[in-house]
Coordinates of C-alpha atoms and ligand atoms in Angstrom, one line a residue:
M1 CA 26.8 23.2 107.5
T2 CA 23.3 22.0 106.6
L3 CA 22.8 20.1 103.3
H4 CA 19.8 21.6 101.6
K5 CA 18.3 18.7 99.3
N6 CA 16.3 18.4 96.4
F7 CA 12.4 17.7 96.7
I8 CA 11.5 14.8 94.6
N9 CA 8.1 12.7 95.0
G10 CA 7.3 14.5 98.3
E11 CA 10.8 13.8 99.8
W12 CA 13.9 15.7 100.6
V13 CA 16.5 13.7 98.8
G14 CA 20.1 14.2 97.8
S15 CA 23.5 13.1 97.8
D16 CA 26.7 14.5 99.4
H17 CA 27.5 16.1 95.8
A18 CA 26.7 19.6 96.7
K19 CA 27.9 23.2 95.9
D20 CA 28.3 26.1 98.2
N21 CA 26.0 29.1 97.6
I22 CA 28.3 32.1 97.9
N23 CA 27.3 35.8 98.7
P24 CA 28.5 38.1 95.8
S25 CA 28.8 41.0 98.3
D26 CA 31.2 39.0 100.4
L27 CA 32.9 36.1 99.0
S28 CA 33.9 34.7 102.3
D29 CA 30.2 34.3 103.3
I30 CA 29.0 30.9 102.2
I31 CA 25.0 30.9 102.7
G32 CA 24.6 27.1 102.5
S33 CA 25.3 23.9 100.6
Y34 CA 22.9 22.7 98.0
T35 CA 22.6 19.2 96.6
Q36 CA 23.5 19.0 92.9
A37 CA 21.2 16.8 91.0
N38 CA 22.2 14.4 88.3
A39 CA 20.2 13.3 85.1
A40 CA 18.8 10.1 87.3
D41 CA 17.5 12.7 89.9
A42 CA 16.0 14.8 87.3
E43 CA 14.4 11.6 85.7
A44 CA 13.0 10.7 89.1
A45 CA 11.4 14.1 89.4
I46 CA 9.9 13.8 86.0
A47 CA 8.4 10.1 86.8
A48 CA 7.0 11.6 90.1
A49 CA 5.3 14.6 88.6
K50 CA 4.0 12.2 85.6
A51 CA 2.4 9.9 88.3
A52 CA 1.0 12.8 90.4
F53 CA -0.6 14.5 87.2
P54 CA -3.9 12.7 86.7
A55 CA -5.0 13.1 90.5
W56 CA -3.9 16.8 90.6
A57 CA -5.6 17.6 87.4
A58 CA -8.7 16.2 88.9
T59 CA -8.5 18.2 92.2
T60 CA -11.2 21.0 92.5
P61 CA -10.2 24.6 91.9
Q62 CA -10.9 25.3 95.6
Q63 CA -8.3 22.7 96.6
R64 CA -5.7 24.2 94.4
A65 CA -6.7 27.8 95.3
D66 CA -6.2 27.1 99.1
I67 CA -2.7 25.6 98.6
L68 CA -1.6 28.7 96.4
E69 CA -3.3 31.2 98.9
A70 CA -1.4 29.5 101.8
A71 CA 1.9 29.8 100.1
G72 CA 1.3 33.4 99.2
V73 CA 0.4 34.3 102.8
E74 CA 3.5 32.6 104.1
L75 CA 5.8 34.4 101.6
L76 CA 4.2 37.8 102.6
A77 CA 4.6 36.9 106.3
R78 CA 8.3 36.0 105.9
K79 CA 9.2 38.6 103.5
D80 CA 12.0 40.1 105.7
E81 CA 13.7 36.7 106.2
I82 CA 13.5 35.4 102.8
G83 CA 14.1 38.9 101.1
K84 CA 17.3 38.9 103.2
L85 CA 18.3 35.5 101.9
L86 CA 17.6 36.5 98.2
A87 CA 19.6 39.7 98.7
R88 CA 22.4 37.6 100.2
E89 CA 22.7 34.9 97.4
E90 CA 22.0 37.3 94.6
G91 CA 23.4 40.7 95.6
K92 CA 20.1 42.7 95.2
P93 CA 19.8 45.4 97.8
L94 CA 17.9 44.2 100.8
A95 CA 14.8 46.6 100.0
N96 CA 14.6 45.1 96.6
G97 CA 14.9 41.5 98.0
I98 CA 12.1 42.2 100.4
A99 CA 9.9 43.8 97.4
E100 CA 10.8 40.7 95.3
T101 CA 9.5 38.3 97.9
M102 CA 6.2 40.3 98.3
R103 CA 5.9 40.2 94.6
A104 CA 6.1 36.4 94.7
G105 CA 3.5 36.2 97.4
Q106 CA 1.1 38.4 95.6
I107 CA 1.5 36.3 92.4
F108 CA 0.7 33.1 94.5
K109 CA -2.4 34.8 95.9
F110 CA -3.3 36.1 92.5
F111 CA -3.4 32.8 90.8
A112 CA -5.1 31.2 93.8
Q113 CA -8.1 33.3 92.6
E114 CA -7.5 32.4 88.9
T115 CA -8.1 28.6 89.6
L116 CA -11.7 29.8 90.1
R117 CA -11.8 31.6 86.8
V118 CA -11.1 29.3 84.2
E119 CA -13.6 29.8 81.5
G120 CA -14.8 28.2 78.3
V121 CA -17.2 29.0 75.8
A122 CA -20.3 27.3 74.1
I123 CA -20.6 28.5 70.6
A124 CA -23.2 27.5 68.0
S125 CA -22.1 25.2 65.1
V126 CA -22.7 25.7 61.5
R127 CA -24.2 22.2 61.4
P128 CA -27.8 21.5 62.8
G129 CA -28.0 19.6 66.1
V130 CA -24.4 19.9 67.0
D131 CA -23.2 22.0 70.0
I132 CA -19.6 23.0 70.4
T133 CA -17.7 23.9 73.4
V134 CA -14.2 25.1 73.8
T135 CA -12.5 24.4 77.1
R136 CA -9.0 24.5 78.7
E137 CA -7.2 21.5 80.3
P138 CA -3.9 21.2 81.8
L139 CA -0.7 20.2 79.9
G140 CA 0.7 17.5 82.2
V141 CA 4.4 17.7 83.6
V142 CA 5.8 21.2 83.1
G143 CA 9.5 21.9 83.3
L144 CA 10.4 25.4 84.6
I145 CA 14.0 26.4 83.8
C146 CA 14.7 29.9 85.6
P147 CA 17.6 32.4 85.9
W148 CA 19.3 34.0 88.6
N149 CA 18.4 37.6 88.3
F150 CA 14.9 37.3 90.0
P151 CA 15.5 34.2 92.2
I152 CA 11.9 34.0 93.6
A153 CA 9.7 36.3 91.4
I154 CA 10.2 34.3 88.1
P155 CA 10.0 30.9 89.7
A156 CA 6.7 32.2 91.3
W157 CA 5.3 33.5 88.0
K158 CA 5.9 30.3 86.3
M159 CA 5.1 27.8 89.2
A160 CA 1.8 29.5 90.5
P161 CA 0.0 29.5 87.0
A162 CA 1.3 26.0 86.3
L163 CA -0.2 24.7 89.5
A164 CA -3.3 26.7 89.4
F165 CA -4.4 25.3 86.0
G166 CA -3.6 21.6 87.1
N167 CA -0.1 20.8 85.9
T168 CA 2.5 19.0 87.8
V169 CA 6.1 20.6 88.0
V170 CA 9.6 20.0 87.8
F171 CA 11.3 23.2 88.8
K172 CA 15.2 23.7 87.9
P173 CA 16.5 26.9 89.5
A174 CA 19.6 28.7 88.3
D175 CA 22.9 27.1 89.7
L176 CA 23.7 30.5 91.3
V177 CA 20.6 30.9 93.5
P178 CA 19.4 27.6 94.9
G179 CA 18.5 29.3 98.3
S180 CA 15.5 31.4 97.3
A181 CA 14.2 28.3 95.2
W182 CA 14.7 25.9 98.1
A183 CA 12.8 28.3 100.5
L184 CA 10.0 28.7 98.0
V185 CA 9.7 24.9 97.5
E186 CA 10.0 24.4 101.3
I187 CA 7.0 26.6 101.7
L188 CA 4.8 24.8 99.2
S189 CA 5.9 21.5 100.5
R190 CA 4.0 22.3 103.6
A191 CA 1.1 24.0 101.9
G192 CA -0.8 20.8 101.2
L193 CA 0.5 19.7 98.0
P194 CA 0.1 15.9 97.2
K195 CA 3.5 14.2 96.6
G196 CA 5.1 14.5 93.1
V197 CA 3.0 17.7 92.2
L198 CA 6.1 19.9 92.8
N199 CA 9.6 18.8 92.4
L200 CA 12.7 20.7 92.9
V201 CA 15.9 19.6 91.2
M202 CA 19.0 21.8 91.7
G203 CA 22.0 21.4 89.6
K204 CA 23.6 22.4 86.3
G205 CA 21.6 23.4 83.3
S206 CA 23.6 21.2 80.9
V207 CA 22.7 18.2 83.1
V208 CA 19.4 18.8 84.9
G209 CA 18.1 21.3 82.4
Q210 CA 19.0 19.3 79.5
T211 CA 17.3 16.1 80.9
L212 CA 14.0 18.1 81.2
L213 CA 14.4 19.3 77.6
D214 CA 15.0 15.9 76.3
S215 CA 12.2 14.0 78.2
K216 CA 9.2 12.8 76.2
D217 CA 7.3 13.0 79.6
V218 CA 7.7 16.7 80.1
S219 CA 4.8 18.3 78.0
A220 CA 6.1 21.9 78.1
I221 CA 9.1 24.0 79.1
S222 CA 9.0 27.6 80.4
F223 CA 12.5 29.2 80.1
T224 CA 13.7 32.4 81.1
G225 CA 17.5 33.1 80.3
S226 CA 20.0 33.8 77.7
V227 CA 19.3 33.8 73.9
A228 CA 21.9 31.0 73.4
T229 CA 20.3 28.6 76.0
G230 CA 16.7 29.7 74.6
A231 CA 17.7 28.6 71.2
R232 CA 18.6 25.1 72.7
V233 CA 15.3 24.9 74.4
A234 CA 13.5 25.9 71.1
Q235 CA 15.3 23.4 69.2
A236 CA 14.8 20.4 71.7
C237 CA 11.1 21.2 72.3
A238 CA 10.3 21.6 68.6
T239 CA 12.1 18.4 67.7
R240 CA 9.9 16.4 70.0
G241 CA 6.8 18.3 69.8
A242 CA 6.7 19.8 73.4
K243 CA 5.0 23.2 74.1
F244 CA 7.7 25.9 75.0
Q245 CA 7.7 29.6 76.1
L246 CA 10.9 31.6 76.0
E247 CA 11.9 34.9 77.8
M248 CA 15.3 36.2 76.8
G249 CA 17.3 39.2 76.5
G250 CA 16.5 42.9 75.9
K251 CA 18.4 45.9 74.4
N252 CA 15.7 48.1 75.7
P253 CA 15.6 51.7 74.6
L254 CA 14.5 54.9 76.6
I255 CA 14.0 57.8 74.4
V256 CA 14.3 61.3 76.1
L257 CA 12.8 64.1 73.9
D258 CA 13.6 67.8 74.3
D259 CA 10.2 68.4 75.8
A260 CA 11.0 65.8 78.7
H261 CA 10.8 66.8 82.5
L262 CA 14.5 66.4 83.0
D263 CA 14.5 65.1 86.5
T264 CA 12.0 62.5 85.5
A265 CA 14.0 61.5 82.6
V266 CA 17.1 61.2 84.7
A267 CA 15.5 59.3 87.3
A268 CA 13.8 56.8 84.8
A269 CA 17.2 56.2 83.1
V270 CA 19.2 55.7 86.4
D271 CA 16.6 53.4 87.7
G272 CA 16.0 51.5 84.5
A273 CA 19.6 51.1 83.4
F274 CA 21.5 50.7 86.8
F275 CA 19.4 49.8 89.7
Q276 CA 19.6 45.8 90.3
T277 CA 23.1 46.2 89.0
G278 CA 21.6 46.4 85.4
Q279 CA 20.8 42.6 85.8
R280 CA 17.2 42.9 84.2
C281 CA 16.2 41.8 80.8
T282 CA 14.0 45.0 81.0
A283 CA 16.9 47.3 81.8
S284 CA 17.2 50.5 79.7
S285 CA 20.8 50.1 78.2
R286 CA 20.2 52.3 75.1
L287 CA 19.5 56.0 76.3
I288 CA 18.3 57.8 73.0
V289 CA 18.3 61.5 73.9
Q290 CA 17.3 64.5 71.8
S291 CA 20.0 67.1 71.1
K292 CA 18.6 70.1 72.9
L293 CA 18.4 68.2 76.3
H294 CA 21.5 66.0 75.5
D295 CA 24.1 67.7 77.5
A296 CA 22.0 68.6 80.4
F297 CA 20.8 65.0 80.6
I298 CA 24.3 63.8 80.7
D299 CA 25.5 66.1 83.4
K300 CA 22.6 65.3 85.5
T301 CA 22.8 61.5 85.0
V302 CA 26.6 61.6 85.8
A303 CA 26.0 63.5 88.9
A304 CA 23.2 61.0 90.0
L305 CA 25.5 58.0 89.3
K306 CA 28.4 59.8 91.3
A307 CA 25.8 59.9 94.3
L308 CA 24.8 56.2 94.0
K309 CA 25.9 54.1 96.8
V310 CA 27.3 50.8 95.6
D311 CA 28.0 48.5 98.3
H312 CA 27.0 45.3 100.3
A313 CA 23.6 44.3 99.5
L314 CA 22.6 44.1 103.0
K315 CA 24.2 47.5 104.2
D316 CA 21.9 50.3 105.1
G317 CA 21.5 52.8 102.1
T318 CA 23.1 50.6 99.4
Q319 CA 21.5 51.4 96.1
I320 CA 23.3 49.1 93.9
G321 CA 24.9 45.7 95.1
P322 CA 27.4 43.7 93.4
V323 CA 27.6 41.9 90.1
V324 CA 26.3 38.3 90.6
D325 CA 29.4 36.5 90.0
E326 CA 32.9 36.3 88.4
N327 CA 31.6 35.4 85.0
Q328 CA 29.0 38.1 84.8
L329 CA 31.5 40.6 86.0
A330 CA 34.0 39.3 83.2
Q331 CA 31.4 39.8 80.7
D332 CA 30.6 43.5 81.8
L333 CA 34.3 44.4 81.9
S334 CA 34.9 42.8 78.6
Y335 CA 31.9 44.9 77.0
I336 CA 33.4 48.0 78.7
D337 CA 36.6 47.4 76.6
V338 CA 34.6 46.7 73.5
G339 CA 32.8 50.1 74.0
R340 CA 36.2 51.9 74.4
H341 CA 37.5 50.3 71.3
E342 CA 34.3 51.1 69.3
G343 CA 35.1 54.8 70.1
A344 CA 32.6 55.3 72.7
E345 CA 33.4 57.7 75.6
L346 CA 32.9 56.6 79.3
A347 CA 31.4 59.7 80.9
W348 CA 31.4 57.9 84.3
G349 CA 32.2 54.4 85.9
G350 CA 33.1 51.3 84.7
E351 CA 35.7 50.7 87.6
L352 CA 36.2 47.9 89.9
L353 CA 35.5 49.1 93.5
N354 CA 37.0 47.9 96.9
R355 CA 34.7 47.8 99.9
D356 CA 34.9 46.4 103.3
T357 CA 34.2 43.0 102.1
K358 CA 35.6 41.3 98.8
G359 CA 32.8 41.3 96.3
H360 CA 32.2 41.8 92.6
Y361 CA 31.7 45.8 93.0
L362 CA 31.5 47.7 89.7
S363 CA 30.7 51.4 89.3
P364 CA 27.9 52.1 87.2
A365 CA 29.1 52.8 83.5
L366 CA 27.6 55.5 81.3
F367 CA 28.9 55.7 77.7
V368 CA 28.3 58.7 75.7
N369 CA 29.0 59.6 72.0
T370 CA 27.9 56.1 70.8
T371 CA 26.1 55.1 67.8
N372 CA 23.4 52.3 67.4
K373 CA 25.7 50.3 65.2
M374 CA 28.2 49.5 68.1
R375 CA 28.3 46.1 69.7
I376 CA 27.5 47.8 73.0
N377 CA 24.2 49.0 71.6
R378 CA 23.4 45.7 70.0
E379 CA 24.3 42.9 72.3
E380 CA 22.9 42.4 75.9
I381 CA 25.5 43.2 78.3
F382 CA 23.3 42.5 81.6
G383 CA 25.2 44.6 83.8
P384 CA 25.5 48.3 85.2
V385 CA 26.4 49.5 81.6
A386 CA 24.4 52.1 79.5
S387 CA 25.0 54.1 76.4
V388 CA 23.7 57.5 75.4
I389 CA 22.8 57.9 71.6
K390 CA 22.0 61.5 70.5
V391 CA 19.3 62.2 68.0
E392 CA 18.0 65.2 66.3
S393 CA 14.2 64.4 66.2
Y394 CA 11.5 62.1 67.5
D395 CA 11.4 60.2 64.3
E396 CA 15.1 59.4 64.4
A397 CA 14.6 58.4 68.1
L398 CA 11.9 56.0 67.1
A399 CA 13.8 54.5 64.3
I400 CA 16.8 53.8 66.5
A401 CA 14.5 52.4 69.2
N402 CA 13.2 49.8 67.0
D403 CA 16.5 49.1 65.2
T404 CA 17.5 46.2 67.5
S405 CA 17.1 42.2 67.2
F406 CA 15.2 42.5 70.6
G407 CA 11.7 43.9 71.6
L408 CA 11.1 43.4 75.4
S409 CA 10.4 46.8 76.8
S410 CA 10.8 50.4 75.6
G411 CA 10.2 53.7 77.2
I412 CA 9.8 57.5 76.3
C413 CA 10.1 60.6 78.5
T414 CA 8.1 63.4 77.0
S415 CA 5.5 66.0 78.0
S416 CA 3.8 65.6 74.7
L417 CA 0.6 63.5 74.4
K418 CA 0.9 63.4 70.8
Y419 CA 4.6 61.5 70.8
A420 CA 3.6 59.4 73.9
N421 CA 0.7 58.0 72.1
H422 CA 2.5 57.7 68.7
F423 CA 5.4 55.7 70.5
R424 CA 3.0 53.6 72.4
K425 CA 1.5 52.6 69.1
N426 CA 4.7 52.3 67.1
S427 CA 7.4 51.0 69.3
A428 CA 8.1 47.5 68.4
A429 CA 8.1 46.2 72.0
G430 CA 6.0 43.9 74.1
M431 CA 5.9 46.5 76.9
V432 CA 5.9 50.3 76.6
M433 CA 6.5 52.8 79.4
V434 CA 5.8 56.6 79.4
N435 CA 7.8 58.7 81.8
L436 CA 8.7 55.4 83.7
P437 CA 12.0 53.3 83.9
T438 CA 11.6 50.5 81.0
A439 CA 12.3 47.9 84.1
G440 CA 9.8 47.2 87.0
V441 CA 6.5 45.7 86.1
D442 CA 3.2 44.8 87.9
Y443 CA 2.6 41.2 88.6
H444 CA -1.0 40.8 87.2
V445 CA -0.6 42.0 83.6
P446 CA 1.1 40.2 80.6
F447 CA 5.0 40.3 80.5
G448 CA 6.9 39.4 77.3
G449 CA 8.4 40.9 74.4
R450 CA 8.7 40.7 70.4
K451 CA 11.6 39.6 68.0
G452 CA 14.6 37.9 69.6
S453 CA 13.3 38.6 73.1
S454 CA 10.4 36.2 73.8
Y455 CA 8.6 33.4 71.9
G456 CA 5.3 31.9 72.9
P457 CA 2.2 33.0 75.0
R458 CA 2.8 35.8 77.4
E459 CA 3.7 35.1 81.1
Q460 CA 1.8 36.6 84.0
G461 CA -1.6 37.8 84.7
R462 CA -4.6 36.2 83.1
H463 CA -2.7 35.9 79.9
A464 CA -0.7 32.8 81.6
A465 CA -3.6 30.6 81.0
E466 CA -2.6 30.5 77.3
F467 CA 0.8 28.8 77.9
Y468 CA -0.3 26.5 80.9
T469 CA -3.5 25.2 79.4
A470 CA -4.3 23.3 76.0
T471 CA -7.5 24.2 74.3
K472 CA -9.9 21.6 73.5
T473 CA -12.8 22.0 71.0
S474 CA -15.7 19.6 71.4
Y475 CA -18.3 19.0 69.0
I476 CA -21.4 17.1 70.4
N477 CA -24.4 15.7 68.3
A478 CA -27.1 15.3 71.1
M479 CA -29.2 12.9 69.4
Ligands
NDP501 N1 16.3 37.3 80.1 C1 16.8 37.2 81.5 O1 16.2 37.5 82.3 C2 18.1 36.8 81.7 C3 19.1 36.9 80.7 N2 20.3 36.3 81.0 C4 21.4 36.4 79.9 O2 22.2 35.2 79.9 C5 23.4 35.5 80.2 C6 24.1 34.3 80.8 O3 23.4 34.0 82.1 P1 23.2 32.5 82.4 O4 22.7 32.5 83.9 O5 24.4 31.7 82.0 O6 22.1 32.2 81.4 P2 21.4 30.9 81.0 O7 20.6 30.8 79.8 O8 22.6 29.9 80.8 O9 20.6 30.1 82.3 C7 19.3 30.2 82.3 C8 18.9 29.0 82.8 O10 18.9 27.9 82.0 C9 19.6 26.8 82.4 N3 20.5 26.1 81.2 C10 21.8 26.4 81.0 N4 22.0 25.5 80.2 C11 21.1 24.7 79.8 C12 20.9 23.6 78.9 N5 21.6 23.1 78.1 N6 19.6 22.9 78.9 C13 18.5 23.5 79.9 N7 18.9 24.4 80.7 C14 20.0 25.0 80.6 C15 20.5 27.4 83.6 O11 21.1 26.6 84.4 P3 22.5 26.9 85.2 O12 22.3 28.0 85.9 O13 22.7 25.9 86.1 O14 23.7 27.1 84.1 C16 19.6 28.4 84.1 O15 18.7 27.7 84.9 C17 23.4 36.8 80.9 O16 24.6 37.5 81.0 C18 22.3 37.5 80.4 O17 22.9 38.2 79.1 C19 20.5 35.7 82.2 C20 19.7 35.6 83.0 C21 18.2 36.1 83.1
AKG502 O1 11.5 44.5 85.3 C1 11.0 43.6 86.0 O2 10.4 44.0 86.9 C2 11.3 42.2 85.5 C3 12.3 42.0 84.8 C4 12.6 40.6 84.6 O3 11.8 39.8 84.8 C5 13.8 40.2 84.0 O4 14.8 40.8 84.1 O5 14.2 38.9 83.9

């Protein structure tokens, strides 16, 4: 089997210390062998990125735009092949894998154009004879620590702005999904990047990730993953004065009011809570439903769940793939037990499923008769598990929606402009959806949350410049 190596200082390098990449839809399917970097490899990648920084920061916007555009064009052209690899290694249905690859391609094309739009301001000083300018500059070496649930889109939405604004990059993908990361870096390695500008170090978070966190030569860290690891990132970066940005979990509410269009609400709930196996930080894990529609909503949602096809990610018609690995499956099952013990009632699902291939198949689980105090409604599960919470009024629904330590996305299904507008203004979340699933976002607008979900400037769209650049205020006395 071909050994896929790390990319450091423009070379593919790696020892025989490698790990098999296993398909969660079929545990007998080994996708490839991927080098495991050690701390010395990570340090070599940081040194290469540091050496490459001054020249890369001095390139013209057009040079950077051309490289990012070429990567975007190739990603779009190879969407079927890379989407299949992604589906195979992460367990996302093929159509979602292809869509995610296209999203990554569009992100590169978007940031290719952003290189040309870096603006500053000239502003009058309060002192006579002094001119002030406020400009943006790259930060230096940026470490990207990525999760497994969007194996190409999340690396793309960190890497493209990092490079666009003149930073050099050390990219550490999640250990479970090296294939999509390798494919992405391979494309960029042929797109015209000078050596050292982009480095890939596949390996364990506790080794490679920690080296990035602790290195004085890494100016900034962009992290997406769990709350626990996010706290480590924050502590390490704050201690040594590095800039950092965290995207962590969610416990996202979807409110369904009595005046909602029932089919729209059920479709939003099923998609938001269960598609992509519930493994989205934007997943709607708390379905807050007003009393008159409550029973009909549950009946229709259960009917929809019964009809969902849970199977191999590459099989025609699969709507929900497997859970990503045995650890995540164990976490999902343990929360299903927690819910039962807390007195919640399983209206459907939560069963391990046998399919033609041995994989981590779990039927989507819907808890009913739950309260917002239960652990299943307070802690992120990150699997195909959601709860219904019954409420009497919009005010009660809003209070429950905001009663969480998270604040990533939120949603409301209603035909009332008054409630939709009130919710938009009063939901304590970074992203609000009306008559839409809480998950599934556009690539060109800010992404991020409040409270325990996120820290630092927003990712994506034009707002990404806030994180990937440093602001400089210059005072000039032109005498
Ligand atoms: N908000 C989101 O989008 C996501 C949330 N999660 C949540 O996290 C839970 C666990 O998932 P998991 O993948 O283990 O999440 P982690 O937070 O452990 O992993 C996220 C990234 O951080 C890396 N990492 C782990 N330890 C360190 C460290 N000490 N220093 C630096 N980097 C480190 C990981 O590497 P490695 O993979 O090698 O361990 C991975 O690249 C999920 O069940 C879910 O609740 C998970 C993924 C995405
Ligand atoms: O909902 C989406 O489209 C993106 C979600 C996401 O980025 C995540 O779950 O980490």
